[in-house]
């Protein structure tokens, strides 16, 4: 008997033996890619990471890719393989943000004289988006994702959109990014990485001092209001 009967989620043969689940049957290529990238310590992924790190180290800090390294992740964050979209890869130094002063001398008060132990307020992904946004001023930053890292650097791929391309301007799903108010979203903390750095993933009582921004909340709380009938 080769006849199979579908019952609910599972597939059974005529003797009632379960063969496979429907979810396993419907698993596509992007799902396999996602599962591979989840197992970063497997032999295959460790070997690929070693090759990629060597290749990325030879390239400039900001350069354009011919295609995304992680097609499944790129599509999740908004990339489409059509005109008007492009991918840039950015290299960022890991660790703290060292203060850039000549000869390690800060001409100021002793409280500001530290060089090495200054922590960055934003995450490295947000910094990578900023760098590519400054480099490509005519493009708009849509989103980004992690691709590789070694002991010194991290590499991110940033999805960029051309706001003046006819295909983008005619697409109702993405033409919101063509508005003038969307210029340099990455510099104002409006991308996903920027919103995370601003703490806007939290809601409710955990975010009472974060919305609309911590500066606006500080200004509102420090403003003295003497309400009386005039």
Short mmCIF file of C-alpha atoms in Angstrom, two decimals:
data_model
loop_
_atom_site.label_atom_id
_atom_site.label_comp_id
_atom_site.label_asym_id
_atom_site.label_seq_id
_atom_site.Cartn_x
_atom_site.Cartn_y
_atom_site.Cartn_z
CA UNK A 1 0.00 0.00 0.00
CA UNK A 2 1.45 3.28 -1.08
CA UNK A 3 -1.68 5.26 -0.38
CA UNK A 4 -1.16 8.05 2.18
CA UNK A 5 -3.82 9.69 4.31
CA UNK A 6 -3.50 13.25 5.64
CA UNK A 7 -4.92 13.61 9.13
CA UNK A 8 -4.44 16.97 10.82
CA UNK A 9 -0.80 18.00 10.89
CA UNK A 10 0.73 14.56 10.22
CA UNK A 11 0.81 12.19 7.21
CA UNK A 12 -0.11 8.49 7.80
CA UNK A 13 0.04 5.44 5.57
CA UNK A 14 -2.79 2.89 5.35
CA UNK A 15 -1.54 0.98 8.45
CA UNK A 16 -1.72 4.13 10.59
CA UNK A 17 2.08 4.59 10.80
CA UNK A 18 3.12 8.24 10.87
CA UNK A 19 5.47 9.07 7.98
CA UNK A 20 6.28 12.77 8.34
CA UNK A 21 4.84 16.02 9.56
CA UNK A 22 3.41 18.61 7.18
CA UNK A 23 5.79 21.28 8.47
CA UNK A 24 8.81 19.16 7.50
CA UNK A 25 7.32 18.56 4.07
CA UNK A 26 6.79 22.30 3.48
CA UNK A 27 10.29 23.35 4.56
CA UNK A 28 11.83 25.53 1.82
CA UNK A 29 15.34 26.58 0.87
CA UNK A 30 15.35 29.74 3.02
CA UNK A 31 14.39 27.66 6.08
CA UNK A 32 17.38 25.38 5.50
CA UNK A 33 19.64 28.45 5.22
CA UNK A 34 18.23 29.80 8.47
CA UNK A 35 18.88 26.49 10.24
CA UNK A 36 22.47 26.45 8.95
CA UNK A 37 23.14 29.97 10.25
CA UNK A 38 21.71 28.98 13.65
CA UNK A 39 24.35 26.24 14.01
CA UNK A 40 27.39 28.54 13.81
CA UNK A 41 29.62 26.06 15.66
CA UNK A 42 29.13 23.26 13.13
CA UNK A 43 32.16 22.20 11.08
CA UNK A 44 30.76 23.57 7.81
CA UNK A 45 29.85 26.99 9.22
CA UNK A 46 33.15 27.34 11.10
CA UNK A 47 35.06 26.58 7.90
CA UNK A 48 32.97 29.07 5.90
CA UNK A 49 33.35 31.73 8.61
CA UNK A 50 37.13 31.31 8.53
CA UNK A 51 37.22 31.79 4.75
CA UNK A 52 34.82 34.73 4.84
CA UNK A 53 36.76 36.51 7.59
CA UNK A 54 39.96 36.22 5.58
CA UNK A 55 38.24 37.58 2.45
CA UNK A 56 36.51 40.44 4.29
CA UNK A 57 39.78 41.54 5.92
CA UNK A 58 41.30 42.14 2.46
CA UNK A 59 38.42 44.42 1.40
CA UNK A 60 37.84 48.12 2.26
CA UNK A 61 35.95 49.05 5.42
CA UNK A 62 32.84 50.00 3.38
CA UNK A 63 32.24 48.26 0.07
CA UNK A 64 29.31 47.16 -2.07
CA UNK A 65 28.41 43.45 -2.36
CA UNK A 66 27.18 41.83 -5.53
CA UNK A 67 24.61 39.87 -3.49
CA UNK A 68 23.74 39.33 0.20
CA UNK A 69 25.80 36.78 2.15
CA UNK A 70 22.62 35.72 3.99
CA UNK A 71 19.72 35.84 1.49
CA UNK A 72 17.19 34.58 4.05
CA UNK A 73 18.12 37.24 6.61
CA UNK A 74 18.31 40.00 4.00
CA UNK A 75 14.75 39.24 2.86
CA UNK A 76 13.54 39.22 6.46
CA UNK A 77 14.80 42.77 7.01
CA UNK A 78 13.31 44.10 3.78
CA UNK A 79 15.68 43.31 0.89
CA UNK A 80 14.26 42.43 -2.53
CA UNK A 81 16.32 41.18 -5.48
CA UNK A 82 15.12 43.92 -7.82
CA UNK A 83 16.19 47.29 -9.15
CA UNK A 84 16.73 50.05 -6.60
CA UNK A 85 18.02 47.76 -3.81
CA UNK A 86 21.70 47.18 -3.05
CA UNK A 87 23.81 45.69 -0.25
CA UNK A 88 26.85 47.32 1.38
CA UNK A 89 29.18 45.49 3.77
CA UNK A 90 30.71 47.50 6.64
CA UNK A 91 33.59 46.70 8.97
CA UNK A 92 33.48 48.04 12.54
CA UNK A 93 36.06 47.69 15.32
CA UNK A 94 34.87 45.62 18.26
CA UNK A 95 35.10 46.70 21.88
CA UNK A 96 35.00 50.08 23.58
CA UNK A 97 35.24 53.39 21.76
CA UNK A 98 38.72 54.79 22.34
CA UNK A 99 38.87 58.58 22.67
CA UNK A 100 40.67 60.12 19.69
CA UNK A 101 43.05 62.74 21.08
CA UNK A 102 46.60 63.63 20.06
CA UNK A 103 49.32 61.84 22.08
CA UNK A 104 46.71 60.59 24.57
CA UNK A 105 46.46 64.05 26.15
CA UNK A 106 43.08 65.51 27.10
CA UNK A 107 43.48 69.21 27.84
CA UNK A 108 40.69 69.51 30.34
CA UNK A 109 39.45 68.48 33.74
CA UNK A 110 40.73 65.23 35.30
CA UNK A 111 37.24 63.70 35.12
CA UNK A 112 37.45 63.69 31.31
CA UNK A 113 41.02 62.41 31.00
CA UNK A 114 40.19 58.75 30.31
CA UNK A 115 41.24 57.35 26.93
CA UNK A 116 40.36 53.66 26.83
CA UNK A 117 37.34 52.87 28.99
CA UNK A 118 34.67 54.91 27.21
CA UNK A 119 31.66 52.78 26.35
CA UNK A 120 29.61 53.49 23.24
CA UNK A 121 26.00 54.48 23.86
CA UNK A 122 24.82 52.88 20.61
CA UNK A 123 25.39 49.33 19.40
CA UNK A 124 27.93 48.44 16.71
CA UNK A 125 25.22 47.67 14.14
CA UNK A 126 23.88 51.21 14.47
CA UNK A 127 27.41 52.60 14.05
CA UNK A 128 27.87 50.49 10.90
CA UNK A 129 24.63 51.87 9.46
CA UNK A 130 25.78 55.42 10.18
CA UNK A 131 29.10 54.91 8.39
CA UNK A 132 27.57 53.55 5.21
CA UNK A 133 24.86 56.24 5.35
CA UNK A 134 27.53 58.95 5.39
CA UNK A 135 29.46 57.22 2.60
CA UNK A 136 26.43 56.86 0.30
CA UNK A 137 24.52 60.09 0.85
CA UNK A 138 22.11 59.60 -2.05
CA UNK A 139 20.88 56.21 -0.78
CA UNK A 140 18.58 55.48 2.18
CA UNK A 141 19.37 52.92 4.89
CA UNK A 142 16.57 50.38 5.22
CA UNK A 143 18.00 47.84 7.67
CA UNK A 144 21.06 45.70 8.45
CA UNK A 145 22.20 42.35 9.84
CA UNK A 146 25.34 40.63 11.20
CA UNK A 147 27.45 38.50 8.86
CA UNK A 148 30.87 37.79 10.44
CA UNK A 149 33.28 38.67 13.21
CA UNK A 150 36.78 37.91 14.40
CA UNK A 151 38.80 39.02 17.42
CA UNK A 152 39.15 42.62 16.18
CA UNK A 153 36.25 43.41 13.82
CA UNK A 154 32.57 42.80 13.19
CA UNK A 155 31.05 42.89 9.71
CA UNK A 156 27.49 43.94 8.96
CA UNK A 157 25.58 44.05 5.70
CA UNK A 158 23.32 47.08 5.24
CA UNK A 159 20.31 47.09 2.89
CA UNK A 160 20.31 50.36 0.94
CA UNK A 161 17.50 51.76 -1.21
CA UNK A 162 17.75 54.30 -4.05
CA UNK A 163 14.87 56.77 -3.39
CA UNK A 164 15.02 58.21 -6.92
CA UNK A 165 14.72 54.92 -8.79
CA UNK A 166 11.45 54.56 -10.71
CA UNK A 167 10.89 51.00 -9.48
CA UNK A 168 11.16 52.13 -5.84
CA UNK A 169 8.98 55.22 -6.32
CA UNK A 170 6.23 53.16 -7.98
CA UNK A 171 6.21 50.38 -5.35
CA UNK A 172 3.60 51.17 -2.66
CA UNK A 173 5.33 48.84 -0.17
CA UNK A 174 8.61 50.77 -0.11
CA UNK A 175 7.98 54.25 -1.54
CA UNK A 176 7.51 55.62 2.01
CA UNK A 177 11.33 55.75 2.15
CA UNK A 178 11.33 58.34 -0.69
CA UNK A 179 9.86 61.04 1.57
CA UNK A 180 12.24 63.89 2.47
CA UNK A 181 11.69 63.19 6.18
CA UNK A 182 13.37 59.77 5.70
CA UNK A 183 16.76 61.30 4.85
CA UNK A 184 19.49 59.82 7.05
CA UNK A 185 17.18 57.74 9.24
CA UNK A 186 20.28 55.99 10.62
CA UNK A 187 21.69 59.25 12.04
CA UNK A 188 18.49 59.93 14.01
CA UNK A 189 17.97 56.48 15.52
CA UNK A 190 14.97 55.55 13.35
CA UNK A 191 16.24 52.21 12.01
CA UNK A 192 15.71 48.96 13.93
CA UNK A 193 19.24 49.07 15.40
CA UNK A 194 18.81 52.74 16.37
CA UNK A 195 15.46 52.12 18.07
CA UNK A 196 17.01 49.27 20.03
CA UNK A 197 19.87 51.55 21.17
CA UNK A 198 17.30 54.14 22.31
CA UNK A 199 15.55 51.48 24.42
CA UNK A 200 12.33 51.67 22.40
CA UNK A 201 11.86 47.89 22.30
CA UNK A 202 10.44 48.21 25.81
CA UNK A 203 6.83 49.24 26.37
CA UNK A 204 4.61 50.33 29.24
CA UNK A 205 5.99 51.05 32.70
CA UNK A 206 9.55 50.09 31.67
CA UNK A 207 9.64 52.89 29.10
CA UNK A 208 8.14 55.82 30.99
CA UNK A 209 11.39 57.78 30.68
CA UNK A 210 12.18 56.77 27.10
CA UNK A 211 9.28 58.04 24.98
CA UNK A 212 9.30 60.01 22.78
CA UNK A 213 13.01 60.28 23.69
CA UNK A 214 14.96 60.52 26.92
CA UNK A 215 15.89 64.15 26.15
CA UNK A 216 12.23 65.10 25.65
CA UNK A 217 11.26 63.39 28.91
CA UNK A 218 14.08 65.15 30.76
CA UNK A 219 12.96 68.48 29.32
CA UNK A 220 9.35 67.82 30.28
CA UNK A 221 10.22 66.82 33.84
CA UNK A 222 12.58 69.76 34.40
CA UNK A 223 10.16 72.37 33.10
CA UNK A 224 8.42 74.17 35.95
CA UNK A 225 4.69 74.64 35.33
CA UNK A 226 2.84 77.00 37.68
CA UNK A 227 -0.78 76.50 36.62
CA UNK A 228 -3.23 79.10 37.90
CA UNK A 229 -6.23 80.94 36.59
CA UNK A 230 -5.24 84.21 34.88
#
